[in-house]
Amino acid sequence: MSAREVAVLLSWLSCCGLAIWRYSSNSPNYRIFSTRSTIKLEYEGTLFTEWSVPEICFVLNKSSPRTELRCSSPGVHAIKPIVTGPDEEERNLFVDSSHTCFLWYYRVKHFFNNLTQVISVWVYDPENADPDELLGSAEEPSINSIVLSTQMATLGQKPVIHTVLKRKVYVSNEKMKKGTWHIMVPMTRDDALKEIRGNQVTFQDCFIADFLIVLTFPLLTIPEIPGSLPISSPRGSQLMVSWDACVVASVVLVTDMETFQTNDSFRTWTRIRVPPGSLSDAERQSVADVIISRDGVFFLTNGVLYQKSFRGFVKLGRILNLPDGGITGISSRKWCWVKYLSKAKERRSNFAVWTENEVYLEYILLKFARLVTTTELKNILNLSVTATLTIHSVEYTGHPLEIAVFLSYCTICTVTKKIFLVIYNEDTKQWVSQDFTLDAPIDSVFVPHFIFSALPGLILWNKHSIYYCYHNFTFTGILQTHAGHGNLSMLSNDSIIHEVFIDYYGNILIKMENNVIFYSKINTRDVVKLHLWTNNTTRAFVLLSTSGYTYFLYALDNGTIQIQDYPLSLETRSVAFTTKDKCPYMAFHNNVARVFYFLDKGETLTLWTQIIYPENTGLYVVVESYGPKILEESHDISFEAAFGHCTKTLTITFYQNVDYEGLYDYFEMVFQIAVGCDDKKFIAVKGFSKKGCHHHDFSYVIEKSYLRHQPSKNLKVRYIWKKYGCPLRLDFTEKFQPVIQLFDDNGYVKDVGANFIVWEIHGRDDYSFNNTMAQSGCLHEAQTWKSMIELNQHLPLEEVWGPENYIHCFSYTMGKPGDLNQPYEIINSSNGNHIFWPLGHSGMYVFRVKILDPNYSFCNLTAMFAIETFGLIPSPSVYLVAAFLFVLMLLFFTILVLSYFRYMRIYRQYIYKPLHNPQKKHKKN
């Protein structure tokens, strides 16, 4: 926001309503609020006289309603404006003595040709930065920032990008250019939360604060088409907002004048409008609810659902399996679960649509399916057929695959009704009735919101009060102030509740329509009133920024919007100082480094947590779990007391105590908890890659006698290099044992020691194994490819044998004795079993390897590798050669002798008979 925009906003905010005052700093989101910070004080109203500040603080102009403040000493400083009339409220500002003075600034460039993003990073000092840097609109560093970044670089500073979910690290491979580092990262959806960190380098005793950012695939806003008409909520209504649960910067805002969309927390925004003639004027000004999703923006108007996307504006109805009218509500997810376990990913819905008697779910690519009707719910819950049961509302819970349906139930529907709660699991397709019942007036409406916690919990509110249900609906009540007031309207000049904001840290902000704000924390029953921050006539909404901080969104009467950072932490600490509330513990540490852990078969997870608190406080740590009872837990608690403080450390280990061997349906045992297959896990055979050979496809022929199924013709095979990689060339006198390695998205993990099997994917069986079943220690006949194919003739070759039907051969109680001199076709890293090749011919083999051990992993771990055998064909037996030579020589001498006698007979014949008879002379007559 520019200086001019700030002035316009403050002028507009102060034109009417109650007088208020606020403060700000040059540091965005109040990340630095210390003795080095310049604190800007702002008073809105006409009764101002001067500022009341402590003596250790210096105010630039004490009699100006807008001035600057500096406090040379850290601590809590009471500050308030002195006015002519009733006293203004006093704030207790916590001024820190931190040595963190500088901040990271970043810009992102997207490269779609290789799906990467280049992050340009530099250091800036908020107290000496250009206005564009403070507003987040700078494209390059200022002169001061170039000097500061260069100086920090000479001292050894270098930024690094750390991803929060996958724990990856990206560094700059280039030298600093013009005071800027450049770091390349891949575009990703499931690792969007990143943090810019630096080395522990100081300049003038000042460090750089780490900076949390959300960086995902570039998001586009729907372009505004000239000539389109605005779509809005009814005149005089409050702001209506929807945001993407996993990209909080992607927001759509509906006012009574326009609809706005942003992908950067309203630093920039566009208007969403509809084509002329698509809706009547009354319909365009009657938006009752809105949802933003990856399929577009959805508006609920007069009981009909519409979609606005890049393809246009359409009405959704029976053609998409939705009702043409009568829709009473829509709801989307509030919490982001990037990773979750599901036996079928397409079962995870995006948002819910409901009428009074039906619930529909929307899946990817705009596919709708009816989930349930009230008639079916009566049967599931065993309710009276004659009673009236309607759907009150639908809300997604904190669990990634659970949907809560709130039901209104009554028999004589004149005065009161009961609200029940049932939860549906999209993976198991089961309905579970919860221990939740709320008696309410027949015409009352409650808005639910599930919290981000291990055990199911929610808050729900009507116009005046907030109801809480924590710890799996066992801890219930109404949020109240210290004085016992539960009706918040009575404490806010009879205003009603407009918005309840809950973040991932458990903060709850209750904003009334006149912008009075109350604060609470999840799993507590108290609520406190915060200082006034915004004028009571301003239309405002509280949102979460990409850095995890709160900000106010204002809709101005001129048809534009503005944003303003809100110092939630400072405001709550100020009120807590006044009420003398103290934190019961001094420190709370743990090693929980991830939001989501995968625990595969045979793996354990050990976590610890430590709490430090004053003696005689009696604090302890509770670990709660929710879901199927698959994990076992072991706890170890250590305690230490010294110098009036207690330290309690809890170490907990999660493990599995289940033998999955012989369980044919063991893949069905895992639901939506962090126990199961990490889809980023894979195996590979050591020594095989796609490098080191000529990259080309080719064809070869396999002799029919070498194939398992004995076809009538030879088999011609196409070798696909991209799929099979480079073949390993082996002399066919060499035996081969594959070494299997386990990898995840961070790289190599370990060598696999579990049992595995191999098979030639084209059906070759002209190879064998050097170990027999007896040599391997079998007590009965082991499984072989031949026996498993006979048992599973209806399955393809790759499915006939695997961990789901593996039975070992090392027990007398299983299997039949059989012939133990057969080859043992199971390999592991320690049994010395190798593949050996036929010596009579060379060949090309393409193998697939599969982990066979049922207790190794939930994943179906397979890999492919190719081997080409070569060598000299061995000479035949020496006896055979001697016999052949003897016969050959015998034949030669026989022919020689026969030739001798033949020629002798001819010689004798002509030795007695002249070769030429002399010619007789004839007498002449």
mmCIF file of C-alpha atoms in Angstrom, residues 91-214:
data_model
loop_
_atom_site.group_PDB
_atom_site.id
_atom_site.type_symbol
_atom_site.label_atom_id
_atom_site.label_comp_id
_atom_site.label_asym_id
_atom_site.label_seq_id
_atom_site.Cartn_x
_atom_site.Cartn_y
_atom_site.Cartn_z
ATOM 1 C CA ARG A 91 -2.091 -0.294 25.288
ATOM 2 C CA ASN A 92 0.844 -2.098 26.856
ATOM 3 C CA LEU A 93 3.332 -2.507 24.036
ATOM 4 C CA PHE A 94 6.001 -5.195 24.346
ATOM 5 C CA VAL A 95 9.215 -3.741 22.964
ATOM 6 C CA ASP A 96 11.851 -6.409 22.428
ATOM 7 C CA SER A 97 15.623 -6.211 22.788
ATOM 8 C CA SER A 98 16.264 -8.625 19.949
ATOM 9 C CA HIS A 99 19.422 -8.491 17.852
ATOM 10 C CA THR A 100 17.360 -9.380 14.786
ATOM 11 C CA CYS A 101 17.327 -6.204 12.726
ATOM 12 C CA PHE A 102 17.319 -7.228 9.067
ATOM 13 C CA LEU A 103 14.873 -9.096 6.840
ATOM 14 C CA TRP A 104 15.006 -11.180 3.687
ATOM 15 C CA TYR A 105 13.310 -9.838 0.581
ATOM 16 C CA TYR A 106 12.468 -12.125 -2.332
ATOM 17 C CA ARG A 107 11.090 -12.047 -5.849
ATOM 18 C CA VAL A 108 10.098 -15.084 -7.939
ATOM 19 C CA LYS A 109 10.409 -15.756 -11.652
ATOM 20 C CA HIS A 110 8.620 -18.754 -13.158
ATOM 21 C CA PHE A 111 10.083 -20.913 -15.932
ATOM 22 C CA PHE A 112 7.505 -23.263 -17.403
ATOM 23 C CA ASN A 113 9.899 -24.861 -19.886
ATOM 24 C CA ASN A 114 11.581 -26.825 -17.080
ATOM 25 C CA LEU A 115 8.988 -26.262 -14.306
ATOM 26 C CA THR A 116 11.347 -24.354 -12.052
ATOM 27 C CA GLN A 117 11.251 -21.099 -10.136
ATOM 28 C CA VAL A 118 14.179 -18.770 -9.559
ATOM 29 C CA ILE A 119 14.002 -16.923 -6.249
ATOM 30 C CA SER A 120 15.962 -13.679 -6.134
ATOM 31 C CA VAL A 121 16.901 -12.882 -2.538
ATOM 32 C CA TRP A 122 18.547 -9.898 -0.865
ATOM 33 C CA VAL A 123 18.838 -8.382 2.615
ATOM 34 C CA TYR A 124 17.163 -5.131 3.609
ATOM 35 C CA ASP A 125 16.924 -3.006 6.718
ATOM 36 C CA PRO A 126 13.302 -1.988 7.389
ATOM 37 C CA GLU A 127 14.490 1.229 9.022
ATOM 38 C CA ASN A 128 16.474 2.279 5.935
ATOM 39 C CA ALA A 129 14.594 0.633 3.073
ATOM 40 C CA ASP A 130 12.904 2.131 0.053
ATOM 41 C CA PRO A 131 9.094 2.446 0.198
ATOM 42 C CA ASP A 132 8.733 -0.204 -2.538
ATOM 43 C CA GLU A 133 10.635 -2.701 -0.399
ATOM 44 C CA LEU A 134 8.399 -1.996 2.596
ATOM 45 C CA LEU A 135 5.306 -2.464 0.432
ATOM 46 C CA GLY A 136 6.633 -5.673 -1.162
ATOM 47 C CA SER A 137 6.532 -4.248 -4.686
ATOM 48 C CA ALA A 138 10.259 -3.790 -5.345
ATOM 49 C CA GLU A 139 11.661 -5.645 -8.344
ATOM 50 C CA GLU A 140 15.312 -5.055 -7.455
ATOM 51 C CA PRO A 141 17.207 -4.035 -4.307
ATOM 52 C CA SER A 142 17.670 -0.403 -3.349
ATOM 53 C CA ILE A 143 21.131 1.132 -3.037
ATOM 54 C CA ASN A 144 21.104 0.641 0.745
ATOM 55 C CA SER A 145 20.055 -2.994 0.333
ATOM 56 C CA ILE A 146 22.784 -3.659 -2.271
ATOM 57 C CA VAL A 147 25.424 -2.289 0.110
ATOM 58 C CA LEU A 148 24.011 -4.252 3.048
ATOM 59 C CA SER A 149 23.706 -7.531 1.117
ATOM 60 C CA THR A 150 27.218 -7.201 -0.299
ATOM 61 C CA GLN A 151 28.652 -6.513 3.141
ATOM 62 C CA MET A 152 26.822 -9.514 4.601
ATOM 63 C CA ALA A 153 28.094 -11.707 1.753
ATOM 64 C CA THR A 154 31.698 -10.730 2.474
ATOM 65 C CA LEU A 155 31.137 -11.811 6.072
ATOM 66 C CA GLY A 156 29.951 -15.262 4.916
ATOM 67 C CA GLN A 157 26.224 -14.766 4.595
ATOM 68 C CA LYS A 158 24.382 -16.885 2.041
ATOM 69 C CA PRO A 159 20.638 -17.598 1.957
ATOM 70 C CA VAL A 160 19.282 -21.139 1.830
ATOM 71 C CA ILE A 161 15.732 -22.300 1.007
ATOM 72 C CA HIS A 162 14.424 -24.960 3.421
ATOM 73 C CA THR A 163 11.144 -26.727 2.652
ATOM 74 C CA VAL A 164 9.020 -27.430 5.706
ATOM 75 C CA LEU A 165 7.216 -30.611 4.660
ATOM 76 C CA LYS A 166 9.846 -32.580 2.734
ATOM 77 C CA ARG A 167 12.871 -31.114 4.564
ATOM 78 C CA LYS A 168 14.703 -30.315 1.339
ATOM 79 C CA VAL A 169 17.423 -27.691 1.043
ATOM 80 C CA TYR A 170 18.199 -25.480 -1.975
ATOM 81 C CA VAL A 171 21.246 -23.233 -2.187
ATOM 82 C CA SER A 172 22.524 -20.695 -4.658
ATOM 83 C CA ASN A 173 25.046 -22.083 -7.137
ATOM 84 C CA GLU A 174 25.964 -18.672 -8.487
ATOM 85 C CA LYS A 175 27.897 -15.755 -7.121
ATOM 86 C CA MET A 176 26.013 -12.714 -5.899
ATOM 87 C CA LYS A 177 25.069 -10.300 -8.671
ATOM 88 C CA LYS A 178 24.199 -6.688 -7.875
ATOM 89 C CA GLY A 179 23.508 -7.489 -4.243
ATOM 90 C CA THR A 180 21.191 -10.392 -5.080
ATOM 91 C CA TRP A 181 21.411 -14.159 -4.686
ATOM 92 C CA HIS A 182 19.510 -16.427 -7.088
ATOM 93 C CA ILE A 183 18.204 -19.836 -5.969
ATOM 94 C CA MET A 184 16.481 -22.304 -8.280
ATOM 95 C CA VAL A 185 13.721 -24.528 -6.875
ATOM 96 C CA PRO A 186 11.290 -26.906 -8.626
ATOM 97 C CA MET A 187 7.615 -26.027 -8.949
ATOM 98 C CA THR A 188 5.597 -28.153 -6.558
ATOM 99 C CA ARG A 189 2.166 -28.446 -5.012
ATOM 100 C CA ASP A 190 2.932 -30.725 -2.076
ATOM 101 C CA ASP A 191 5.976 -28.859 -0.720
ATOM 102 C CA ALA A 192 4.849 -25.249 -1.020
ATOM 103 C CA LEU A 193 5.765 -24.108 2.495
ATOM 104 C CA LYS A 194 9.339 -22.823 2.396
ATOM 105 C CA GLU A 195 11.611 -20.805 4.655
ATOM 106 C CA ILE A 196 14.490 -18.513 3.744
ATOM 107 C CA ARG A 197 17.302 -18.961 6.235
ATOM 108 C CA GLY A 198 20.816 -17.635 6.440
ATOM 109 C CA ASN A 199 24.063 -18.297 8.254
ATOM 110 C CA GLN A 200 24.607 -16.966 11.768
ATOM 111 C CA VAL A 201 26.385 -13.860 10.531
ATOM 112 C CA THR A 202 26.093 -10.442 12.191
ATOM 113 C CA PHE A 203 26.635 -6.956 10.887
ATOM 114 C CA GLN A 204 26.653 -4.198 13.504
ATOM 115 C CA ASP A 205 25.469 -6.837 16.024
ATOM 116 C CA CYS A 206 22.362 -7.535 13.940
ATOM 117 C CA PHE A 207 21.065 -10.823 12.539
ATOM 118 C CA ILE A 208 18.640 -11.560 9.684
ATOM 119 C CA ALA A 209 15.211 -12.956 10.571
ATOM 120 C CA ASP A 210 14.128 -16.200 8.903
ATOM 121 C CA PHE A 211 11.282 -15.674 6.469
ATOM 122 C CA LEU A 212 8.413 -18.146 5.904
ATOM 123 C CA ILE A 213 6.835 -18.119 2.429
ATOM 124 C CA VAL A 214 4.295 -20.161 0.458
#
